[in-house]
Coordinates of C-alpha atoms in Angstrom, one line a residue:
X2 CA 100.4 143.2 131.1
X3 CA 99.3 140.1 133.4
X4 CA 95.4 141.4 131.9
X5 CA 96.3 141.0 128.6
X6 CA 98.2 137.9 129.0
X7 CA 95.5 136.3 130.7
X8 CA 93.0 137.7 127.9
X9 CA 95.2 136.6 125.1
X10 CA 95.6 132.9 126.3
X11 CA 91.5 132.7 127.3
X12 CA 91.2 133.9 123.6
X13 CA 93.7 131.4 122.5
X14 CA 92.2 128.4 124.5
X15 CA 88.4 129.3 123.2
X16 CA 89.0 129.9 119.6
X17 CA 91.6 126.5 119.7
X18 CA 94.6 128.5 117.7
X19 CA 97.0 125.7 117.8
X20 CA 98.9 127.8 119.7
X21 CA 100.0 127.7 123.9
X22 CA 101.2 131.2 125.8
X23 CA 104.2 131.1 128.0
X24 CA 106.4 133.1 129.7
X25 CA 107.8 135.3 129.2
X26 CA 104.8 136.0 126.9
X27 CA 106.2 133.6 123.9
X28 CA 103.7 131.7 122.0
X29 CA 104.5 127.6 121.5
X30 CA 103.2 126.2 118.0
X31 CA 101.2 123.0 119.2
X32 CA 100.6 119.2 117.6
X33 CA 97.2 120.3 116.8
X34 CA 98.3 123.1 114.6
X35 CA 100.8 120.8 112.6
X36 CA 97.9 117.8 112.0
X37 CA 95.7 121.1 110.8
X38 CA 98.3 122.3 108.8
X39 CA 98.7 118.8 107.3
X40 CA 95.2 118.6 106.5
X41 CA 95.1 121.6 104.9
X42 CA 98.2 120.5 102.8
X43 CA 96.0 117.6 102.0
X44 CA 92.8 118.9 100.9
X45 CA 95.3 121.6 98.8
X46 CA 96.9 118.5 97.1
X47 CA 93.3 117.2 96.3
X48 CA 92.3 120.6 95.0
X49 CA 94.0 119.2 91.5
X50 CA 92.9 115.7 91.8
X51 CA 89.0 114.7 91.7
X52 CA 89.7 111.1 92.6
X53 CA 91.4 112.1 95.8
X54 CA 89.0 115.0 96.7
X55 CA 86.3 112.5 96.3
X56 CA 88.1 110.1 98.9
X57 CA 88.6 112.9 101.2
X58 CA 84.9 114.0 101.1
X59 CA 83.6 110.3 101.5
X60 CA 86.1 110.0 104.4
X61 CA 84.9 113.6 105.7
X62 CA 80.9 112.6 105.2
X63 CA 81.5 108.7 107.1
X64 CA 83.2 110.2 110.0
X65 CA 80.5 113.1 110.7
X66 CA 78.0 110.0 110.0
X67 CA 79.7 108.2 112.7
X68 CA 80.0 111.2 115.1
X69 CA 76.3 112.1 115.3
X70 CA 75.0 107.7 115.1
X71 CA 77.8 106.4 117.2
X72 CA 76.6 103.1 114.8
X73 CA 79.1 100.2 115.0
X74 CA 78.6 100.2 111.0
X75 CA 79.2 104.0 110.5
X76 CA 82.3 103.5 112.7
X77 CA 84.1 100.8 110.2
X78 CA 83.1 102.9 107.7
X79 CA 84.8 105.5 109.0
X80 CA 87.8 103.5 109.3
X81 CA 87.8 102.2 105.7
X82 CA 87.5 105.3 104.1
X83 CA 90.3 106.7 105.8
X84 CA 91.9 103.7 104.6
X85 CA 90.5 104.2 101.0
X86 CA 92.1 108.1 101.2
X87 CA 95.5 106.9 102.1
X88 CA 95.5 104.4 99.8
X89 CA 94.3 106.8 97.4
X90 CA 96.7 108.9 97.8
X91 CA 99.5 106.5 97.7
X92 CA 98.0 105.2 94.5
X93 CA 98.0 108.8 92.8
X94 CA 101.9 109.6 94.4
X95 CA 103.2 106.4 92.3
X96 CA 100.6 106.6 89.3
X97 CA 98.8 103.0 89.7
X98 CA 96.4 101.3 91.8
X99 CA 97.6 99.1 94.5
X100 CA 96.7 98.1 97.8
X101 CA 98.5 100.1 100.5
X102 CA 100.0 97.9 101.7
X103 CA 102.0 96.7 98.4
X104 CA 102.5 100.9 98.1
X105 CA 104.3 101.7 101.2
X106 CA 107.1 99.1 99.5
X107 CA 107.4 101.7 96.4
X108 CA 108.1 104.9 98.6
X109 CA 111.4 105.4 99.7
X110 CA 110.9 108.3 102.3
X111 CA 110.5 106.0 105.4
X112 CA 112.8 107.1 108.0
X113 CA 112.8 103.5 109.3
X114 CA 111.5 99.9 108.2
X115 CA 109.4 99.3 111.4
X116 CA 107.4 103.3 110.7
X117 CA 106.8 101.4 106.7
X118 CA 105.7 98.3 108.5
X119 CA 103.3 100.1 111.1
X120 CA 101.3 101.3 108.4
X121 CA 101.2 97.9 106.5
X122 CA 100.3 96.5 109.5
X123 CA 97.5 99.1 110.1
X124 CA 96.3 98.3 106.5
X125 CA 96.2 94.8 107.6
X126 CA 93.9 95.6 110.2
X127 CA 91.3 97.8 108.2
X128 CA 91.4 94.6 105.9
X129 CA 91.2 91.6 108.5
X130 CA 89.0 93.2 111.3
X131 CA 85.6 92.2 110.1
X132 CA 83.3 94.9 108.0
X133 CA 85.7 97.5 107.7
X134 CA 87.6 96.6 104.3
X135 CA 86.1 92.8 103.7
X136 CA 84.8 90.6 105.9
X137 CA 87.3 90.1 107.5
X138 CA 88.8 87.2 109.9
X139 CA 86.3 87.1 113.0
X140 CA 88.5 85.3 115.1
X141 CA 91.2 87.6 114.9
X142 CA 89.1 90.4 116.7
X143 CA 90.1 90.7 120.3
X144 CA 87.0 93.0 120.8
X145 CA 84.4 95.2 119.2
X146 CA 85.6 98.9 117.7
X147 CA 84.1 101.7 120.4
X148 CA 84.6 105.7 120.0
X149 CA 88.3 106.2 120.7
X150 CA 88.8 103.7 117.8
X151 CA 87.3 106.3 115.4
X152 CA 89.4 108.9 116.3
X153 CA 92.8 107.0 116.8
X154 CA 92.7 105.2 114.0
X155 CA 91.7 107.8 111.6
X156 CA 94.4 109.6 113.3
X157 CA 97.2 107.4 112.5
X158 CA 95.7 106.3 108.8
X159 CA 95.4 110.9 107.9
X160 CA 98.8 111.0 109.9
X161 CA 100.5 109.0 107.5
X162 CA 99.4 110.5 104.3
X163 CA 102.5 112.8 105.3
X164 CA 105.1 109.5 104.4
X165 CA 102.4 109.0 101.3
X166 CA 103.3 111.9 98.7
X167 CA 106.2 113.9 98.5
X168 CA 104.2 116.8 97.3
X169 CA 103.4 117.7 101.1
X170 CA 105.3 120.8 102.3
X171 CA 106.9 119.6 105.6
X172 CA 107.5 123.7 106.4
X173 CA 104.2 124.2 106.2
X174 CA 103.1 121.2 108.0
X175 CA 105.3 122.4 110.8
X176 CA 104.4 126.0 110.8
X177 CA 107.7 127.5 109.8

């Protein structure tokens, strides 16, 4: 039994299944599975909409263009067409065009103001920090954008699409 265990959570680790293996011999679902799962809610949402399969692609091509330049100008792109997908996707949830920031005002799902007002003020940022959405406000910038920006920041902007259309299955998102 302690072979197999050991086997199973080696096989686990290397194939990254979202999953962890405790004892006694019970598997955990992980964050990683649910931000997989809500990607794949995502790209099944876009499946019906060419607009927002478009943004996800673009969003999909800049960040693999970042990934293998590690360019300072493939990293804000990056960043603003994450924020171009979220903002897409708010715009197709309420059925107009409108900045994100003017959008998270129209949904009504936020469990708090301050969550709504994180991601307006995360907008604001893709719009003031210089190249990403315009050009920005230079002296704003308390320093240049490096790696973990490219993840983080992506992170939080696809983590938010969750609040952005109430067409994503929560269930699903959390693996039950």
């Amino acid at each position: 039994a302690e072979i197999f265990k050991l086997l199973l959570t080696e096989f686990i680790r290397k194939y990254n299944l979202r999953y962890r293996l405790d004892d006694p011999f019970r598997l955990c679902f992980l964050l990683p599975g649910s931000f997989t799962n809500l990607y794949a809610e995502l790209q099944r949402l876009n499946s019906s909409n060419a607009h927002l399969n478009g943004l996800l692609q673009d969003f999909e091509h800049a960040f693999d263009a970042y990934a293998r330049s590690q360019n300072s100008a493939d990293l804000k792109t990056c960043i603003g067409k994450a924020s171009n997908y979220a903002e897409g996707l708010a715009s197709a949830t309420h059925g107009h065009p409108g900045t994100l920031g003017t959008l998270c005002n129209h949904i009504g799902d936020w469990p708090h103001d301050k969550v709504k007002e994180a991601l307006q003020n995360l907008y604001k940022f893709c719009s003031d920090y210089p190249g990403i959405r315009h050009g920005g406000d230079p002296n704003g910038m308390r320093r240049d954008l490096s790696m973990k920006d490219s993840t983080l920041i992506c992170l939080l902007l696809i983590g938010f699409t969750g609040y952005l259309s109430p067409q994503i299955d929560g269930h699903f998102v959390l693996g039950v």
